[in-house]
Amino acid sequence: MRSFGIYIIGDEILSGKRQDAHLNKVISLLSARGLQLSWAHFIGDIPEQITAHLKASMARGDVVFSFGGIGATPDDHTRQCAAAAAGVPIERHVGAVANIEAQYGEAAYPKRVLMADFPQGCDLIPNPVNRVAGFSLREHYFVPGFPEMAHPMIEWVLETYYSQLFHANDYLEQSIVVTEAGESDLIDLMHEILRQYPELKLFSLPRTNQRRTTEVGLKGASARVMLGMTDLKAGVTALGYPWHASLPLP
């Protein structure tokens, strides 16, 4: 199973000047295709940190979507960090130049064309809004921070490079909502379920409301999840707590 991750880059996210618009969208895009997000990192505009994260995920062989920092202003470091992580130089990409010239004509120079300076050997990701391309390198896909550009670009990446993975994994996530019970009331049962089904992941989400309520569930191979959920429901019932099925994710 391929591991998908995302980097969301920029001081403006960490300072609260802008709200993240990418995490939930990527989860939705992947889920619609039978894929799951494995991890996410928010990183400030610190070149050393960006480079270190990219080098690590490239070494792992993860599929990574990176949002932000590919402009040409002094606080945009992602292009240079990607090149450093991959051990290649920056060079002007002929195809990216052509796109920028087609969009802006003479106004492409002298500044906008700087956004065609990419790591050597990268491929372009088409931008449907203004033709200023993103780029891909070692299964890392770098797009702008603007959602109206970034999200269709990520969808294009998935459809172009990873359609063979869509709905290919036997994966199921199910949960129940237990009322009148907090997590502490269910811990022993959770441990017993994991003892019986060690290959599954168990999750527990307490809810803040007037009644003690906990959502608990399992995810993994579908047949094992269904068996595990049967035992989980029986165990909750045996403890005397009411429960009902949780609503599916939208």
PDB file of C-alpha atoms in Angstrom:
ATOM      1  CA  MET A   1       0.000   0.000   0.000  1.00  0.00           C
ATOM      2  CA  ARG A   2       1.406   3.403  -0.980  1.00  0.00           C
ATOM      3  CA  SER A   3       1.777   6.019   1.733  1.00  0.00           C
ATOM      4  CA  PHE A   4       0.315   9.435   0.883  1.00  0.00           C
ATOM      5  CA  GLY A   5       1.352  12.540   2.795  1.00  0.00           C
ATOM      6  CA  ILE A   6       1.078  16.314   2.564  1.00  0.00           C
ATOM      7  CA  TYR A   7       3.181  19.323   3.448  1.00  0.00           C
ATOM      8  CA  ILE A   8       1.448  22.631   4.017  1.00  0.00           C
ATOM      9  CA  ILE A   9       4.122  25.291   3.905  1.00  0.00           C
ATOM     10  CA  GLY A  10       4.045  28.908   5.019  1.00  0.00           C
ATOM     11  CA  ASP A  11       4.387  31.138   8.058  1.00  0.00           C
ATOM     12  CA  GLU A  12       0.966  32.616   7.305  1.00  0.00           C
ATOM     13  CA  ILE A  13      -0.693  29.316   8.241  1.00  0.00           C
ATOM     14  CA  LEU A  14       1.255  28.961  11.485  1.00  0.00           C
ATOM     15  CA  SER A  15       0.600  32.580  12.480  1.00  0.00           C
ATOM     16  CA  GLY A  16      -3.130  32.302  11.816  1.00  0.00           C
ATOM     17  CA  LYS A  17      -3.168  34.967   9.095  1.00  0.00           C
ATOM     18  CA  ARG A  18      -4.590  32.331   6.771  1.00  0.00           C
ATOM     19  CA  GLN A  19      -6.573  29.210   7.536  1.00  0.00           C
ATOM     20  CA  ASP A  20      -5.586  25.871   6.070  1.00  0.00           C
ATOM     21  CA  ALA A  21      -7.843  24.846   3.186  1.00  0.00           C
ATOM     22  CA  HIS A  22      -5.919  21.780   2.018  1.00  0.00           C
ATOM     23  CA  LEU A  23      -5.961  19.010   4.632  1.00  0.00           C
ATOM     24  CA  ASN A  24      -9.658  18.172   4.483  1.00  0.00           C
ATOM     25  CA  LYS A  25      -9.713  18.563   0.695  1.00  0.00           C
ATOM     26  CA  VAL A  26      -6.877  16.087   0.170  1.00  0.00           C
ATOM     27  CA  ILE A  27      -8.541  13.612   2.540  1.00  0.00           C
ATOM     28  CA  SER A  28     -11.735  13.945   0.494  1.00  0.00           C
ATOM     29  CA  LEU A  29      -9.967  13.562  -2.871  1.00  0.00           C
ATOM     30  CA  LEU A  30      -8.150  10.454  -1.683  1.00  0.00           C
ATOM     31  CA  SER A  31     -11.169   8.916   0.054  1.00  0.00           C
ATOM     32  CA  ALA A  32     -13.290   9.261  -3.087  1.00  0.00           C
ATOM     33  CA  ARG A  33     -10.704   7.091  -4.836  1.00  0.00           C
ATOM     34  CA  GLY A  34     -10.350   4.455  -2.137  1.00  0.00           C
ATOM     35  CA  LEU A  35      -7.085   5.919  -0.822  1.00  0.00           C
ATOM     36  CA  GLN A  36      -6.077   7.243   2.594  1.00  0.00           C
ATOM     37  CA  LEU A  37      -3.865  10.036   3.849  1.00  0.00           C
ATOM     38  CA  SER A  38      -1.076   8.658   6.067  1.00  0.00           C
ATOM     39  CA  TRP A  39       0.394  11.889   7.461  1.00  0.00           C
ATOM     40  CA  ALA A  40       0.423  15.674   7.271  1.00  0.00           C
ATOM     41  CA  HIS A  41       2.971  18.287   8.330  1.00  0.00           C
ATOM     42  CA  PHE A  42       2.661  22.056   8.659  1.00  0.00           C
ATOM     43  CA  ILE A  43       6.019  23.760   8.077  1.00  0.00           C
ATOM     44  CA  GLY A  44       7.027  27.401   8.365  1.00  0.00           C
ATOM     45  CA  ASP A  45       9.151  29.272   5.842  1.00  0.00           C
ATOM     46  CA  ILE A  46      12.390  27.806   7.193  1.00  0.00           C
ATOM     47  CA  PRO A  47      14.505  26.377   4.359  1.00  0.00           C
ATOM     48  CA  GLU A  48      16.459  23.965   6.554  1.00  0.00           C
ATOM     49  CA  GLN A  49      13.284  22.412   7.912  1.00  0.00           C
ATOM     50  CA  ILE A  50      11.602  22.208   4.511  1.00  0.00           C
ATOM     51  CA  THR A  51      14.654  20.539   2.978  1.00  0.00           C
ATOM     52  CA  ALA A  52      14.990  18.052   5.828  1.00  0.00           C
ATOM     53  CA  HIS A  53      11.332  17.014   5.607  1.00  0.00           C
ATOM     54  CA  LEU A  54      11.502  16.629   1.833  1.00  0.00           C
ATOM     55  CA  LYS A  55      14.705  14.616   1.980  1.00  0.00           C
ATOM     56  CA  ALA A  56      13.147  12.251   4.528  1.00  0.00           C
ATOM     57  CA  SER A  57       9.911  11.647   2.598  1.00  0.00           C
ATOM     58  CA  MET A  58      11.820  11.203  -0.677  1.00  0.00           C
ATOM     59  CA  ALA A  59      13.988   8.578   1.018  1.00  0.00           C
ATOM     60  CA  ARG A  60      10.869   6.742   2.273  1.00  0.00           C
ATOM     61  CA  GLY A  61       9.321   6.667  -1.208  1.00  0.00           C
ATOM     62  CA  ASP A  62       6.108   8.358  -0.087  1.00  0.00           C
ATOM     63  CA  VAL A  63       3.714  10.056  -2.485  1.00  0.00           C
ATOM     64  CA  VAL A  64       3.611  13.650  -1.276  1.00  0.00           C
ATOM     65  CA  PHE A  65       1.563  16.725  -2.090  1.00  0.00           C
ATOM     66  CA  SER A  66       3.214  20.007  -1.087  1.00  0.00           C
ATOM     67  CA  PHE A  67       1.232  23.241  -0.904  1.00  0.00           C
ATOM     68  CA  GLY A  68       2.791  26.687  -0.992  1.00  0.00           C
ATOM     69  CA  GLY A  69       6.145  28.369  -1.345  1.00  0.00           C
ATOM     70  CA  ILE A  70       6.660  27.950  -5.103  1.00  0.00           C
ATOM     71  CA  GLY A  71       6.310  31.629  -6.014  1.00  0.00           C
ATOM     72  CA  ALA A  72       9.190  34.002  -6.707  1.00  0.00           C
ATOM     73  CA  THR A  73       9.137  36.258  -3.638  1.00  0.00           C
ATOM     74  CA  PRO A  74      11.938  36.126  -1.044  1.00  0.00           C
ATOM     75  CA  ASP A  75       9.808  34.079   1.383  1.00  0.00           C
ATOM     76  CA  ASP A  76       9.185  31.323  -1.186  1.00  0.00           C
ATOM     77  CA  HIS A  77      11.746  28.582  -0.622  1.00  0.00           C
ATOM     78  CA  THR A  78      10.055  25.350  -1.725  1.00  0.00           C
ATOM     79  CA  ARG A  79      11.543  25.117  -5.225  1.00  0.00           C
ATOM     80  CA  GLN A  80      15.083  25.545  -3.930  1.00  0.00           C
ATOM     81  CA  CYS A  81      14.484  23.166  -1.009  1.00  0.00           C
ATOM     82  CA  ALA A  82      13.119  20.469  -3.307  1.00  0.00           C
ATOM     83  CA  ALA A  83      16.208  20.739  -5.480  1.00  0.00           C
ATOM     84  CA  ALA A  84      18.485  20.547  -2.436  1.00  0.00           C
ATOM     85  CA  ALA A  85      16.615  17.516  -1.067  1.00  0.00           C
ATOM     86  CA  ALA A  86      16.948  15.704  -4.392  1.00  0.00           C
ATOM     87  CA  GLY A  87      20.558  16.782  -4.903  1.00  0.00           C
ATOM     88  CA  VAL A  88      19.943  18.535  -8.222  1.00  0.00           C
ATOM     89  CA  PRO A  89      20.448  22.140  -9.386  1.00  0.00           C
ATOM     90  CA  ILE A  90      17.786  24.703 -10.208  1.00  0.00           C
ATOM     91  CA  GLU A  91      17.341  25.444 -13.904  1.00  0.00           C
ATOM     92  CA  ARG A  92      14.829  27.286 -16.065  1.00  0.00           C
ATOM     93  CA  HIS A  93      12.215  24.879 -17.434  1.00  0.00           C
ATOM     94  CA  VAL A  94      11.512  25.531 -21.112  1.00  0.00           C
ATOM     95  CA  GLY A  95       7.919  24.283 -20.935  1.00  0.00           C
ATOM     96  CA  ALA A  96       7.149  26.392 -17.866  1.00  0.00           C
ATOM     97  CA  VAL A  97       8.579  29.455 -19.625  1.00  0.00           C
ATOM     98  CA  ALA A  98       6.351  28.815 -22.638  1.00  0.00           C
ATOM     99  CA  ASN A  99       3.258  28.626 -20.422  1.00  0.00           C
ATOM    100  CA  ILE A 100       4.094  31.861 -18.620  1.00  0.00           C
ATOM    101  CA  GLU A 101       4.825  33.668 -21.896  1.00  0.00           C
ATOM    102  CA  ALA A 102       1.546  32.426 -23.373  1.00  0.00           C
ATOM    103  CA  GLN A 103      -0.346  33.741 -20.357  1.00  0.00           C
ATOM    104  CA  TYR A 104       1.408  37.072 -19.788  1.00  0.00           C
ATOM    105  CA  GLY A 105       3.238  37.960 -23.004  1.00  0.00           C
ATOM    106  CA  GLU A 106       5.902  40.605 -22.487  1.00  0.00           C
ATOM    107  CA  ALA A 107       4.757  41.015 -18.881  1.00  0.00           C
ATOM    108  CA  ALA A 108       6.305  37.606 -18.188  1.00  0.00           C
ATOM    109  CA  TYR A 109       9.633  39.413 -17.892  1.00  0.00           C
ATOM    110  CA  PRO A 110      11.589  40.070 -15.802  1.00  0.00           C
ATOM    111  CA  LYS A 111       9.815  38.724 -12.688  1.00  0.00           C
ATOM    112  CA  ARG A 112       7.043  36.243 -13.504  1.00  0.00           C
ATOM    113  CA  VAL A 113       9.435  34.060 -15.485  1.00  0.00           C
ATOM    114  CA  LEU A 114      11.320  33.374 -12.245  1.00  0.00           C
ATOM    115  CA  MET A 115       8.498  30.954 -11.424  1.00  0.00           C
ATOM    116  CA  ALA A 116       9.798  28.736 -14.256  1.00  0.00           C
ATOM    117  CA  ASP A 117      13.013  28.038 -12.331  1.00  0.00           C
ATOM    118  CA  PHE A 118      12.567  24.469 -11.129  1.00  0.00           C
ATOM    119  CA  PRO A 119      14.710  21.536  -9.963  1.00  0.00           C
ATOM    120  CA  GLN A 120      16.507  19.889 -12.841  1.00  0.00           C
ATOM    121  CA  GLY A 121      14.650  16.896 -14.269  1.00  0.00           C
ATOM    122  CA  CYS A 122      11.232  17.749 -12.863  1.00  0.00           C
ATOM    123  CA  ASP A 123       7.915  17.404 -14.684  1.00  0.00           C
ATOM    124  CA  LEU A 124       5.228  20.065 -14.884  1.00  0.00           C
ATOM    125  CA  ILE A 125       1.809  20.076 -13.231  1.00  0.00           C
ATOM    126  CA  PRO A 126      -0.612  22.167 -15.313  1.00  0.00           C
ATOM    127  CA  ASN A 127      -2.282  25.106 -13.582  1.00  0.00           C
ATOM    128  CA  PRO A 128      -5.834  25.576 -14.937  1.00  0.00           C
ATOM    129  CA  VAL A 129      -6.167  29.104 -13.562  1.00  0.00           C
ATOM    130  CA  ASN A 130      -3.184  31.094 -14.828  1.00  0.00           C
ATOM    131  CA  ARG A 131      -0.874  28.547 -16.538  1.00  0.00           C
ATOM    132  CA  VAL A 132       1.931  29.094 -13.996  1.00  0.00           C
ATOM    133  CA  ALA A 133       2.809  25.439 -13.563  1.00  0.00           C
ATOM    134  CA  GLY A 134       3.605  23.449 -10.489  1.00  0.00           C
ATOM    135  CA  PHE A 135       6.188  20.687 -10.677  1.00  0.00           C
ATOM    136  CA  SER A 136       6.810  17.093  -9.637  1.00  0.00           C
ATOM    137  CA  LEU A 137      10.020  15.444  -8.527  1.00  0.00           C
ATOM    138  CA  ARG A 138      10.451  11.918  -7.118  1.00  0.00           C
ATOM    139  CA  GLU A 139       6.709  11.478  -6.585  1.00  0.00           C
ATOM    140  CA  HIS A 140       6.516  14.771  -4.717  1.00  0.00           C
ATOM    141  CA  TYR A 141       4.002  17.157  -6.244  1.00  0.00           C
ATOM    142  CA  PHE A 142       4.450  20.861  -5.617  1.00  0.00           C
ATOM    143  CA  VAL A 143       1.517  23.219  -6.145  1.00  0.00           C
ATOM    144  CA  PRO A 144       0.629  26.782  -5.097  1.00  0.00           C
ATOM    145  CA  GLY A 145      -1.000  27.577  -1.790  1.00  0.00           C
ATOM    146  CA  PHE A 146      -4.096  29.007  -3.482  1.00  0.00           C
ATOM    147  CA  PRO A 147      -6.897  26.407  -3.207  1.00  0.00           C
ATOM    148  CA  GLU A 148      -8.559  27.361  -6.507  1.00  0.00           C
ATOM    149  CA  MET A 149      -5.323  26.410  -8.275  1.00  0.00           C
ATOM    150  CA  ALA A 150      -3.949  23.717  -5.995  1.00  0.00           C
ATOM    151  CA  HIS A 151      -6.960  21.439  -5.667  1.00  0.00           C
ATOM    152  CA  PRO A 152      -7.627  20.795  -9.377  1.00  0.00           C
ATOM    153  CA  MET A 153      -3.868  20.348  -9.838  1.00  0.00           C
ATOM    154  CA  ILE A 154      -3.799  17.625  -7.162  1.00  0.00           C
ATOM    155  CA  GLU A 155      -6.829  15.974  -8.716  1.00  0.00           C
ATOM    156  CA  TRP A 156      -5.014  15.995 -12.065  1.00  0.00           C
ATOM    157  CA  VAL A 157      -1.997  14.330 -10.446  1.00  0.00           C
ATOM    158  CA  LEU A 158      -4.138  11.575  -8.952  1.00  0.00           C
ATOM    159  CA  GLU A 159      -5.979  10.885 -12.193  1.00  0.00           C
ATOM    160  CA  THR A 160      -2.811  11.036 -14.313  1.00  0.00           C
ATOM    161  CA  TYR A 161      -0.376   9.032 -12.204  1.00  0.00           C
ATOM    162  CA  TYR A 162      -2.293   6.940  -9.668  1.00  0.00           C
ATOM    163  CA  SER A 163      -5.539   5.733 -11.230  1.00  0.00           C
ATOM    164  CA  GLN A 164      -4.233   2.143 -11.010  1.00  0.00           C
ATOM    165  CA  LEU A 165      -4.420   2.450  -7.229  1.00  0.00           C
ATOM    166  CA  PHE A 166      -8.018   3.628  -7.049  1.00  0.00           C
ATOM    167  CA  HIS A 167     -10.136   1.279  -4.932  1.00  0.00           C
ATOM    168  CA  ALA A 168      -7.386  -1.354  -5.194  1.00  0.00           C
ATOM    169  CA  ASN A 169      -6.927  -1.858  -1.463  1.00  0.00           C
ATOM    170  CA  ASP A 170      -9.165  -3.965   0.727  1.00  0.00           C
ATOM    171  CA  TYR A 171      -9.885  -1.302   3.330  1.00  0.00           C
ATOM    172  CA  LEU A 172     -12.850  -0.553   5.548  1.00  0.00           C
ATOM    173  CA  GLU A 173     -13.468   1.849   8.414  1.00  0.00           C
ATOM    174  CA  GLN A 174     -16.446   1.376  10.725  1.00  0.00           C
ATOM    175  CA  SER A 175     -17.391   2.758  14.118  1.00  0.00           C
ATOM    176  CA  ILE A 176     -20.163   2.971  16.670  1.00  0.00           C
ATOM    177  CA  VAL A 177     -21.165   5.752  19.040  1.00  0.00           C
ATOM    178  CA  VAL A 178     -21.382   4.559  22.638  1.00  0.00           C
ATOM    179  CA  THR A 179     -23.508   6.663  24.978  1.00  0.00           C
ATOM    180  CA  GLU A 180     -23.295   6.828  28.767  1.00  0.00           C
ATOM    181  CA  ALA A 181     -19.648   5.724  28.538  1.00  0.00           C
ATOM    182  CA  GLY A 182     -16.349   7.561  28.515  1.00  0.00           C
ATOM    183  CA  GLU A 183     -13.111   6.241  27.091  1.00  0.00           C
ATOM    184  CA  SER A 184     -11.981   5.006  30.498  1.00  0.00           C
ATOM    185  CA  ASP A 185     -15.044   2.755  30.682  1.00  0.00           C
ATOM    186  CA  LEU A 186     -14.094   1.080  27.410  1.00  0.00           C
ATOM    187  CA  ILE A 187     -10.305   0.755  27.713  1.00  0.00           C
ATOM    188  CA  ASP A 188     -10.291  -2.890  28.811  1.00  0.00           C
ATOM    189  CA  LEU A 189     -12.633  -3.819  25.965  1.00  0.00           C
ATOM    190  CA  MET A 190     -10.453  -1.905  23.488  1.00  0.00           C
ATOM    191  CA  HIS A 191      -7.373  -3.831  24.606  1.00  0.00           C
ATOM    192  CA  GLU A 192      -9.244  -7.121  24.240  1.00  0.00           C
ATOM    193  CA  ILE A 193     -10.368  -6.254  20.716  1.00  0.00           C
ATOM    194  CA  LEU A 194      -6.802  -5.379  19.725  1.00  0.00           C
ATOM    195  CA  ARG A 195      -5.573  -8.613  21.261  1.00  0.00           C
ATOM    196  CA  GLN A 196      -7.994 -10.539  19.053  1.00  0.00           C
ATOM    197  CA  TYR A 197      -7.388  -8.380  15.959  1.00  0.00           C
ATOM    198  CA  PRO A 198      -3.791  -7.069  16.171  1.00  0.00           C
ATOM    199  CA  GLU A 199      -3.658  -6.304  12.438  1.00  0.00           C
ATOM    200  CA  LEU A 200      -6.427  -3.701  12.729  1.00  0.00           C
ATOM    201  CA  LYS A 201      -6.208  -0.087  13.867  1.00  0.00           C
ATOM    202  CA  LEU A 202      -8.552   0.938  16.653  1.00  0.00           C
ATOM    203  CA  PHE A 203      -9.606   4.531  17.202  1.00  0.00           C
ATOM    204  CA  SER A 204     -11.490   6.236  20.012  1.00  0.00           C
ATOM    205  CA  LEU A 205     -12.977   9.734  19.878  1.00  0.00           C
ATOM    206  CA  PRO A 206     -14.677  11.159  22.980  1.00  0.00           C
ATOM    207  CA  ARG A 207     -17.370  13.745  22.370  1.00  0.00           C
ATOM    208  CA  THR A 208     -17.995  16.792  24.510  1.00  0.00           C
ATOM    209  CA  ASN A 209     -21.699  16.918  25.251  1.00  0.00           C
ATOM    210  CA  GLN A 210     -24.031  16.573  28.212  1.00  0.00           C
ATOM    211  CA  ARG A 211     -23.938  12.785  28.006  1.00  0.00           C
ATOM    212  CA  ARG A 212     -20.721  10.786  28.219  1.00  0.00           C
ATOM    213  CA  THR A 213     -20.314   9.710  24.622  1.00  0.00           C
ATOM    214  CA  THR A 214     -17.466   7.955  22.814  1.00  0.00           C
ATOM    215  CA  GLU A 215     -17.096   6.982  19.187  1.00  0.00           C
ATOM    216  CA  VAL A 216     -14.985   3.847  18.851  1.00  0.00           C
ATOM    217  CA  GLY A 217     -14.176   1.893  15.739  1.00  0.00           C
ATOM    218  CA  LEU A 218     -11.794  -0.167  13.645  1.00  0.00           C
ATOM    219  CA  LYS A 219     -10.109   0.165  10.272  1.00  0.00           C
ATOM    220  CA  GLY A 220      -8.225  -2.267   8.085  1.00  0.00           C
ATOM    221  CA  ALA A 221      -9.079  -5.272   5.885  1.00  0.00           C
ATOM    222  CA  SER A 222     -12.840  -5.357   5.412  1.00  0.00           C
ATOM    223  CA  ALA A 223     -13.541  -8.942   6.511  1.00  0.00           C
ATOM    224  CA  ARG A 224     -11.526  -8.527   9.704  1.00  0.00           C
ATOM    225  CA  VAL A 225     -13.091  -5.137  10.461  1.00  0.00           C
ATOM    226  CA  MET A 226     -16.577  -6.618  10.182  1.00  0.00           C
ATOM    227  CA  LEU A 227     -15.657  -9.465  12.530  1.00  0.00           C
ATOM    228  CA  GLY A 228     -13.989  -7.088  14.942  1.00  0.00           C
ATOM    229  CA  MET A 229     -16.951  -4.727  14.942  1.00  0.00           C
ATOM    230  CA  THR A 230     -19.278  -7.624  15.742  1.00  0.00           C
ATOM    231  CA  ASP A 231     -17.169  -8.435  18.798  1.00  0.00           C
ATOM    232  CA  LEU A 232     -16.878  -4.768  19.738  1.00  0.00           C
ATOM    233  CA  LYS A 233     -20.644  -4.279  19.638  1.00  0.00           C
ATOM    234  CA  ALA A 234     -21.204  -7.432  21.661  1.00  0.00           C
ATOM    235  CA  GLY A 235     -18.662  -6.272  24.212  1.00  0.00           C
ATOM    236  CA  VAL A 236     -20.261  -2.836  24.587  1.00  0.00           C
ATOM    237  CA  THR A 237     -23.666  -4.437  24.992  1.00  0.00           C
ATOM    238  CA  ALA A 238     -22.301  -6.822  27.624  1.00  0.00           C
ATOM    239  CA  LEU A 239     -20.968  -3.830  29.564  1.00  0.00           C
ATOM    240  CA  GLY A 240     -24.480  -2.395  29.607  1.00  0.00           C
ATOM    241  CA  TYR A 241     -23.875   0.707  27.494  1.00  0.00           C
ATOM    242  CA  PRO A 242     -26.235   1.753  24.688  1.00  0.00           C
ATOM    243  CA  TRP A 243     -24.731   2.378  21.269  1.00  0.00           C
ATOM    244  CA  HIS A 244     -25.716   3.229  17.704  1.00  0.00           C
ATOM    245  CA  ALA A 245     -23.964   3.181  14.356  1.00  0.00           C
ATOM    246  CA  SER A 246     -22.025   6.309  13.499  1.00  0.00           C
ATOM    247  CA  LEU A 247     -22.846   8.302  10.390  1.00  0.00           C
ATOM    248  CA  PRO A 248     -20.508   7.746   7.406  1.00  0.00           C
ATOM    249  CA  LEU A 249     -18.058  10.459   6.443  1.00  0.00           C
ATOM    250  CA  PRO A 250     -19.428  12.866   3.813  1.00  0.00           C
TER     251      PRO A 250
END
